[in-house]
Tab-separated table of C-alpha atoms and ligand atoms in Angstrom:
chain	number	residue	atom	x	y	z
A	211	MET	CA	35.146	66.890	-221.125
A	212	VAL	CA	34.762	68.360	-217.626
A	213	SER	CA	32.364	71.231	-216.949
A	214	LEU	CA	33.039	74.232	-214.717
A	215	SER	CA	32.358	73.643	-211.016
A	216	LYS	CA	31.163	76.474	-208.782
A	217	SER	CA	33.333	77.674	-205.926
A	218	ASN	CA	31.464	76.194	-202.919
A	219	LEU	CA	32.314	73.955	-199.983
A	220	GLU	CA	30.972	70.829	-201.644
A	221	ASN	CA	33.228	71.316	-204.653
A	222	TRP	CA	36.277	72.241	-202.571
A	223	THR	CA	35.739	69.027	-200.605
A	224	GLU	CA	35.579	67.127	-203.899
A	225	ALA	CA	38.762	68.872	-205.104
A	226	VAL	CA	40.603	67.720	-201.980
A	227	ARG	CA	39.312	64.178	-202.502
A	228	ILE	CA	40.603	64.158	-206.089
A	229	LEU	CA	43.995	65.595	-205.065
A	230	ARG	CA	44.411	62.974	-202.330
A	231	ALA	CA	43.461	60.256	-204.827
A	232	GLY	CA	46.184	61.414	-207.254
A	233	GLY	CA	44.091	63.401	-209.745
A	234	VAL	CA	44.624	66.872	-211.247
A	235	VAL	CA	42.382	69.863	-210.569
A	236	ALA	CA	42.404	73.425	-211.963
A	237	LEU	CA	42.051	76.073	-209.269
A	238	PRO	CA	41.715	79.863	-209.299
A	239	THR	CA	44.510	81.862	-207.660
A	240	GLU	CA	45.039	85.601	-207.266
A	241	THR	CA	47.479	85.508	-210.225
A	242	VAL	CA	46.224	83.011	-212.852
A	243	TYR	CA	44.467	79.627	-212.808
A	244	GLY	CA	46.747	76.749	-211.827
A	245	LEU	CA	46.672	73.006	-212.481
A	246	ALA	CA	47.191	71.264	-209.134
A	247	ALA	CA	48.419	67.824	-208.102
A	248	ASP	CA	49.429	66.482	-204.697
A	249	ALA	CA	53.169	67.156	-204.441
A	250	SER	CA	53.979	63.905	-202.639
A	251	GLN	CA	52.686	61.649	-205.427
A	252	ASP	CA	54.950	61.035	-208.430
A	253	LYS	CA	52.136	59.708	-210.615
A	254	ALA	CA	49.881	62.670	-209.881
A	255	VAL	CA	52.685	65.129	-210.694
A	256	ALA	CA	53.415	63.275	-213.937
A	257	LYS	CA	49.767	63.881	-214.933
A	258	ILE	CA	50.382	67.645	-214.838
A	259	TYR	CA	53.233	67.306	-217.341
A	260	LYS	CA	51.148	65.053	-219.569
A	261	ALA	CA	48.025	67.257	-219.549
A	262	LYS	CA	49.973	70.440	-220.316
A	263	GLY	CA	52.420	68.840	-222.751
A	264	ARG	CA	55.097	70.423	-220.574
A	265	PRO	CA	58.740	69.409	-221.105
A	266	SER	CA	60.162	67.480	-218.125
A	267	TYR	CA	63.072	69.944	-217.809
A	268	ASN	CA	60.684	72.695	-216.692
A	269	PRO	CA	60.286	72.499	-212.888
A	270	LEU	CA	57.070	73.341	-210.994
A	271	ILE	CA	56.239	75.670	-208.103
A	272	ALA	CA	55.212	74.002	-204.817
A	273	HIS	CA	52.252	75.820	-203.251
A	274	ILE	CA	51.684	75.772	-199.495
A	275	PHE	CA	48.625	77.055	-197.633
A	276	ASP	CA	50.332	78.299	-194.475
A	277	PRO	CA	53.510	80.433	-194.718
A	278	ALA	CA	54.845	78.659	-191.606
A	279	ASP	CA	55.110	75.406	-193.620
A	280	ALA	CA	57.951	76.710	-195.850
A	281	GLY	CA	60.675	75.482	-193.484
A	282	LYS	CA	59.513	71.872	-193.962
A	283	PHE	CA	60.532	71.913	-197.610
A	284	VAL	CA	63.239	74.550	-198.174
A	285	GLN	CA	66.072	76.271	-196.312
A	286	VAL	CA	64.652	79.600	-195.188
A	287	ASN	CA	67.447	82.095	-194.496
A	288	GLU	CA	67.049	85.562	-193.007
A	289	LEU	CA	66.304	87.322	-196.302
A	290	ALA	CA	63.780	84.666	-197.328
A	291	GLN	CA	62.040	84.936	-193.943
A	292	THR	CA	61.772	88.713	-194.289
A	293	LEU	CA	60.201	88.386	-197.737
A	294	ILE	CA	57.823	85.669	-196.496
A	295	ASP	CA	56.738	87.876	-193.571
A	296	VAL	CA	56.036	90.829	-195.866
A	297	PHE	CA	54.660	89.230	-199.046
A	298	TRP	CA	52.961	85.905	-198.103
A	299	PRO	CA	50.257	84.930	-198.670
A	300	GLY	CA	50.744	86.591	-202.035
A	301	SER	CA	52.154	86.652	-205.543
A	302	LEU	CA	55.835	86.047	-204.750
A	303	THR	CA	57.575	82.756	-205.576
A	304	LEU	CA	60.910	82.088	-203.851
A	305	VAL	CA	63.519	79.687	-205.239
A	306	LEU	CA	65.450	78.230	-202.280
A	307	PRO	CA	67.618	75.183	-201.481
A	308	LYS	CA	65.378	72.119	-201.229
A	309	THR	CA	65.547	70.169	-197.958
A	310	SER	CA	62.740	67.660	-198.042
A	311	GLY	CA	62.444	64.270	-199.680
A	312	LEU	CA	58.715	64.337	-198.952
A	313	ILE	CA	57.857	65.876	-202.276
A	314	SER	CA	58.061	64.297	-205.690
A	315	PRO	CA	61.366	64.686	-207.569
A	316	VAL	CA	59.374	64.500	-210.835
A	317	ALA	CA	58.728	68.260	-210.552
A	318	SER	CA	62.340	69.322	-209.901
A	319	ALA	CA	64.039	68.749	-213.261
A	320	GLY	CA	67.083	67.447	-211.371
A	321	LEU	CA	67.646	70.766	-209.566
A	322	ASN	CA	68.460	70.885	-205.843
A	323	SER	CA	66.389	74.041	-205.464
A	324	LEU	CA	62.634	74.324	-205.039
A	325	ALA	CA	60.331	77.152	-206.110
A	326	ILE	CA	57.702	77.737	-203.432
A	327	ARG	CA	54.830	80.139	-202.821
A	328	CYS	CA	51.826	80.605	-200.567
A	329	PRO	CA	48.994	81.934	-202.766
A	330	LYS	CA	46.444	84.461	-201.528
A	331	THR	CA	43.160	82.611	-201.999
A	332	ASP	CA	40.017	81.860	-199.985
A	333	TRP	CA	40.344	78.129	-200.494
A	334	ALA	CA	43.771	77.738	-198.837
A	335	GLU	CA	42.014	78.189	-195.483
A	336	THR	CA	39.273	75.754	-196.568
A	337	PHE	CA	41.877	73.125	-197.494
A	338	LEU	CA	43.500	73.491	-194.060
A	339	ASP	CA	40.073	73.210	-192.404
A	340	LEU	CA	39.479	70.003	-194.382
A	341	GLY	CA	42.749	68.640	-192.974
A	342	TYR	CA	44.658	68.918	-196.259
A	343	ARG	CA	48.005	70.763	-195.963
A	344	GLY	CA	49.451	69.940	-199.377
A	345	PRO	CA	51.824	71.014	-200.709
A	346	ILE	CA	50.490	70.938	-204.240
A	347	PHE	CA	52.494	71.516	-207.395
A	348	MET	CA	50.675	74.024	-209.575
A	349	PRO	CA	51.814	75.469	-212.908
A	350	SER	CA	49.554	77.782	-214.874
A	351	ALA	CA	46.638	75.746	-216.270
A	352	ASN	CA	47.333	76.253	-219.987
A	353	ARG	CA	48.811	74.106	-222.726
A	354	SER	CA	52.601	74.424	-222.453
A	355	GLY	CA	53.826	77.511	-224.345
A	356	HIS	CA	50.310	78.936	-224.753
A	357	ILE	CA	48.810	82.016	-223.071
A	358	SER	CA	48.161	81.612	-219.322
A	359	PRO	CA	44.512	81.397	-218.154
A	360	SER	CA	42.999	84.294	-216.214
A	361	ARG	CA	39.459	82.870	-216.245
A	362	ALA	CA	37.983	79.371	-215.933
A	363	GLN	CA	36.781	79.275	-219.559
A	364	HIS	CA	40.440	79.622	-220.712
A	365	VAL	CA	41.292	76.448	-218.769
A	366	LEU	CA	38.308	74.636	-220.237
A	367	ASP	CA	39.394	75.656	-223.775
A	368	ASP	CA	42.988	74.456	-223.277
A	369	LEU	CA	42.705	71.424	-220.987
A	370	GLY	CA	39.010	70.535	-220.548
A	371	ASP	CA	39.387	67.005	-221.908
A	372	LYS	CA	42.608	66.218	-220.010
A	373	ILE	CA	41.933	67.008	-216.344
A	374	ASP	CA	39.595	65.892	-213.544
A	375	MET	CA	37.959	69.141	-212.393
A	376	ILE	CA	37.935	72.922	-212.906
A	377	ILE	CA	36.758	75.221	-210.130
A	378	ASP	CA	35.428	78.526	-211.444
A	379	GLY	CA	36.417	81.354	-209.122
A	380	GLY	CA	35.751	84.119	-211.650
A	381	ASP	CA	38.413	86.352	-213.159
A	382	CYS	CA	41.813	86.313	-211.446
A	383	PRO	CA	42.435	89.678	-209.738
A	384	ALA	CA	46.068	90.084	-210.867
A	385	GLY	CA	45.774	88.288	-214.216
A	386	ILE	CA	49.532	87.743	-214.541
A	387	GLU	CA	51.806	85.165	-212.844
A	388	SER	CA	53.722	85.554	-209.592
A	389	THR	CA	57.099	87.270	-209.441
A	390	VAL	CA	59.919	84.687	-209.128
A	391	LEU	CA	62.994	85.553	-207.021
A	392	LYS	CA	65.933	83.220	-206.489
A	393	ILE	CA	67.538	83.751	-203.080
A	394	GLU	CA	71.304	83.162	-202.695
A	395	GLY	CA	72.426	84.285	-199.235
A	396	ASP	CA	71.573	87.967	-199.045
A	397	ARG	CA	71.339	88.342	-202.813
A	398	ALA	CA	68.091	88.003	-204.788
A	399	ILE	CA	67.901	87.382	-208.531
A	400	LEU	CA	64.747	88.238	-210.458
A	401	LEU	CA	63.961	85.171	-212.578
A	402	ARG	CA	60.495	86.303	-213.705
A	403	PRO	CA	58.899	89.751	-213.358
A	404	GLY	CA	55.307	89.269	-212.234
A	405	ALA	CA	52.308	90.419	-210.252
A	406	ILE	CA	54.413	92.131	-207.564
A	407	PRO	CA	56.446	94.882	-209.254
A	408	VAL	CA	60.178	94.550	-208.615
A	409	GLU	CA	60.246	98.051	-207.118
A	410	ALA	CA	58.301	96.694	-204.114
A	411	PHE	CA	61.316	94.615	-203.020
A	412	ILE	CA	63.852	97.426	-202.926
A	413	PRO	CA	63.312	98.277	-199.212
A	414	TYR	CA	64.004	94.653	-198.194
A	415	ILE	CA	66.818	93.476	-200.477
A	416	SER	CA	70.260	95.106	-200.523
A	417	ASP	CA	71.560	93.091	-203.508
A	418	LEU	CA	68.773	92.698	-206.083
A	419	ARG	CA	69.790	91.664	-209.603
A	420	PHE	CA	68.158	90.848	-212.914
A	421	ALA	CA	68.793	87.363	-214.298
A	422	GLU	CA	70.726	87.373	-217.528
A	423	THR	CA	68.668	86.058	-220.400
A	424	ALA	CA	71.183	83.318	-221.070
A	425	SER	CA	70.765	80.675	-223.780
A	426	ALA	CA	70.384	78.034	-221.053
A	427	PRO	CA	67.656	79.630	-218.930
A	428	ILE	CA	67.643	79.178	-215.143
A	429	ALA	CA	63.858	79.461	-215.252
A	430	PRO	CA	62.412	77.769	-218.315
A	431	GLY	CA	59.636	80.387	-218.237
A	432	MET	CA	62.511	82.508	-219.501
A	433	LEU	CA	62.527	80.565	-222.756
A	434	LYS	CA	62.311	83.208	-225.448
A	435	SER	CA	59.089	81.978	-226.992
A	436	HIS	CA	56.417	81.431	-224.342
A	437	TYR	CA	52.997	82.825	-223.496
A	438	ALA	CA	52.328	82.721	-227.222
A	439	PRO	CA	49.095	83.265	-229.151
A	440	ARG	CA	48.665	81.630	-232.560
A	441	ALA	CA	48.677	85.031	-234.297
A	442	LYS	CA	51.864	86.977	-234.986
A	443	VAL	CA	52.438	89.810	-232.565
A	444	ARG	CA	53.690	93.289	-233.571
A	445	LEU	CA	54.898	95.355	-230.622
A	446	ASN	CA	55.106	99.125	-230.035
A	447	ALA	CA	52.555	99.689	-232.795
A	448	VAL	CA	51.483	103.338	-233.062
A	449	ARG	CA	49.051	102.719	-235.915
A	450	LYS	CA	46.781	99.909	-237.069
A	451	GLN	CA	47.549	98.314	-240.447
A	452	ALA	CA	45.126	96.540	-242.751
A	453	GLY	CA	44.136	93.105	-241.491
A	454	GLU	CA	45.502	93.656	-238.006
A	455	ALA	CA	43.674	93.578	-234.704
A	456	TYR	CA	44.785	96.510	-232.554
A	457	LEU	CA	45.337	96.149	-228.806
A	458	ALA	CA	45.471	99.623	-227.292
A	459	PHE	CA	46.666	100.984	-223.960
A	460	GLY	CA	45.562	104.362	-222.602
A	461	PRO	CA	43.711	107.163	-224.400
A	462	THR	CA	43.974	106.683	-228.166
A	463	GLN	CA	42.580	107.947	-231.505
A	464	ILE	CA	43.070	104.546	-233.118
A	465	ASP	CA	40.063	102.333	-233.823
A	466	ALA	CA	41.112	99.712	-231.275
A	467	ASP	CA	39.758	96.158	-231.129
A	468	PHE	CA	40.360	96.138	-227.383
A	469	ASN	CA	41.866	98.587	-224.914
A	470	LEU	CA	43.845	97.035	-222.033
A	471	SER	CA	43.118	100.123	-219.954
A	472	PRO	CA	41.542	103.267	-221.439
A	473	ASN	CA	42.895	105.303	-218.489
A	474	GLY	CA	46.419	103.910	-218.757
A	475	ASP	CA	46.240	101.906	-215.508
A	476	LEU	CA	48.883	99.139	-215.533
A	477	THR	CA	47.093	97.029	-212.891
A	478	GLU	CA	43.973	96.956	-215.050
A	479	ALA	CA	46.094	96.221	-218.135
A	480	ALA	CA	47.762	93.204	-216.464
A	481	ARG	CA	44.352	91.863	-215.422
A	482	ASN	CA	43.037	92.153	-218.998
A	483	LEU	CA	46.150	91.036	-220.881
A	484	TYR	CA	45.699	87.267	-221.323
A	485	GLY	CA	41.953	87.467	-221.955
A	486	ALA	CA	42.579	90.110	-224.633
A	487	LEU	CA	45.278	88.059	-226.373
A	488	ARG	CA	43.021	85.011	-226.393
A	489	SER	CA	39.989	86.900	-227.703
A	490	LEU	CA	41.978	88.572	-230.538
A	491	ASP	CA	43.708	85.366	-231.559
A	492	ASN	CA	41.628	84.850	-234.719
A	493	VAL	CA	43.592	87.251	-236.938
A	494	GLU	CA	46.982	87.101	-238.726
A	495	VAL	CA	48.599	89.839	-236.655
A	496	ILE	CA	47.854	91.427	-233.297
A	497	ALA	CA	49.365	94.939	-233.190
A	498	ILE	CA	49.986	96.139	-229.650
A	499	ALA	CA	50.450	99.708	-228.433
A	500	PRO	CA	53.620	100.659	-226.521
A	501	ILE	CA	53.226	99.976	-222.795
A	502	PRO	CA	55.423	101.710	-220.202
A	503	THR	CA	57.957	99.421	-218.497
A	504	LEU	CA	57.459	100.862	-215.005
A	505	GLY	CA	55.852	98.865	-212.196
A	506	LEU	CA	53.612	96.084	-213.544
A	507	GLY	CA	54.522	97.236	-217.056
A	508	ALA	CA	57.775	95.260	-216.694
A	509	ALA	CA	55.868	91.975	-216.360
A	510	ILE	CA	53.440	92.928	-219.152
A	511	ASN	CA	56.299	93.761	-221.543
A	512	ASP	CA	58.155	90.580	-220.559
A	513	ARG	CA	55.122	88.465	-221.582
A	514	LEU	CA	54.562	90.492	-224.770
A	515	ASN	CA	58.198	90.122	-225.846
A	516	ARG	CA	57.922	86.373	-225.410
A	517	ALA	CA	54.601	86.301	-227.259
A	518	ALA	CA	56.296	88.111	-230.153
A	519	ALA	CA	59.422	85.920	-230.261
A	520	ASP	CA	59.951	83.599	-233.219
A	521	LYS	CA	58.848	80.091	-232.505
A	522	ASP	CA	58.553	76.711	-234.112
A	523	ARG	CA	54.924	76.434	-235.011
B	14	TXA	O1	51.404	82.769	-210.383
B	14	TXA	C1	51.982	81.673	-210.540
B	14	TXA	O2	53.161	81.494	-210.172
B	14	TXA	C2	51.167	80.543	-211.181
B	14	TXA	C3	50.014	80.191	-210.244
B	14	TXA	C4	49.195	79.034	-210.751
B	14	TXA	O3	50.493	79.941	-208.947
B	14	TXA	N1	52.026	79.413	-211.448
B	14	TXA	C5	52.939	79.460	-212.455
B	14	TXA	O4	53.664	78.278	-212.624
B	14	TXA	O5	53.126	80.445	-213.146
B	14	TXA	P1	54.454	77.958	-213.983
B	14	TXA	O6	54.888	76.544	-213.835
B	14	TXA	O7	53.607	78.285	-215.133
B	14	TXA	O8	55.716	78.873	-213.895
B	14	TXA	C6	56.720	78.581	-212.938
B	14	TXA	C7	58.018	79.224	-213.307
B	14	TXA	C8	58.601	78.586	-214.550
B	14	TXA	O9	59.209	79.600	-215.320
B	14	TXA	C9	59.637	77.631	-213.979
B	14	TXA	O10	60.661	77.361	-214.872
B	14	TXA	C10	60.132	78.393	-212.766
B	14	TXA	O11	58.969	79.003	-212.242
B	14	TXA	N2	60.724	77.501	-211.754
B	14	TXA	C11	60.126	76.494	-211.095
B	14	TXA	N3	60.990	75.877	-210.268
B	14	TXA	C12	62.180	76.498	-210.406
B	14	TXA	C13	63.466	76.321	-209.823
B	14	TXA	N4	63.712	75.368	-208.928
B	14	TXA	N5	64.461	77.159	-210.227
B	14	TXA	C14	64.217	78.129	-211.133
B	14	TXA	N6	63.017	78.354	-211.715
B	14	TXA	C15	62.011	77.540	-211.365
B	15	MG	MG1	53.125	78.912	-217.015
């Protein structure tokens, strides 16, 4: 079992050493904690799949530390460059045609596209200073299908006996994963609503569409059951029933077990969401108040709908 390592230069240096040597390390990002492996090493990338129990058909996001590196790995067209200039470093993942053989095919699920993002973290700069440019592959650091981790303890609970190191950077500021956009010429398709609300892209994208929730998902994160607690989830609950834990949002008369945001602030609610679901996951049913679908509410409702979906248990 690993223990939590503090965020300091000594530990970042150790993290880089482990990554170079083909190990897997959990790192804080501005969205959620990720499980990182060096993207050029097949064996290291395979360790991510093994530790998470992730199906091989679910591809990973390549993370770079300098936005200018994108062109080494994917075809960056005009629209992609505009979005990179505005939103990177930050919580936007772009799916683009893959150009480089330098990164492991193990993470691509046979696709000729690559999902790529430049996270907004302090350590990206430190990695560059240490002479390590990555890229790293980095899915959320949870057991596959379980709730994503927004604090280091969540990673320890899910994966502590399966990985080489966990760096504790405190609570993730966004608390929900990056927004995923697939770019096709001057069209963008929203594959996953996330930490940047879709409304923010409207000034930059003339043809912005929602992905159809097809039976064969283009992003396996779109699988109906995902982000799931053990408990059953009851959505749009306006009262608490016997035996339920109640997850509130905004001012309420109900005797809530947790309130995602007493003032009805969606940013605060997103930050609290995964921690709340994990802490209430010792009951039969978690009843959850209605949450508006505007702004970050779209990503919150997307995760809640998946948490509520029927699944093989
Ligand atoms: O905020 C985030 O994006 C976090 C942090 C750690 O960076 N990472 C994350 O990775 O959420 P993961 O693996 O949990 O989710 C990646 C999503 C999945 O739904 C995956 O199917 C999709 O991106 N994806 C990856 N590559 C893709 C591709 N080439 N085409 C379409 N979807 C892809
Ligand atoms: Mg994930």
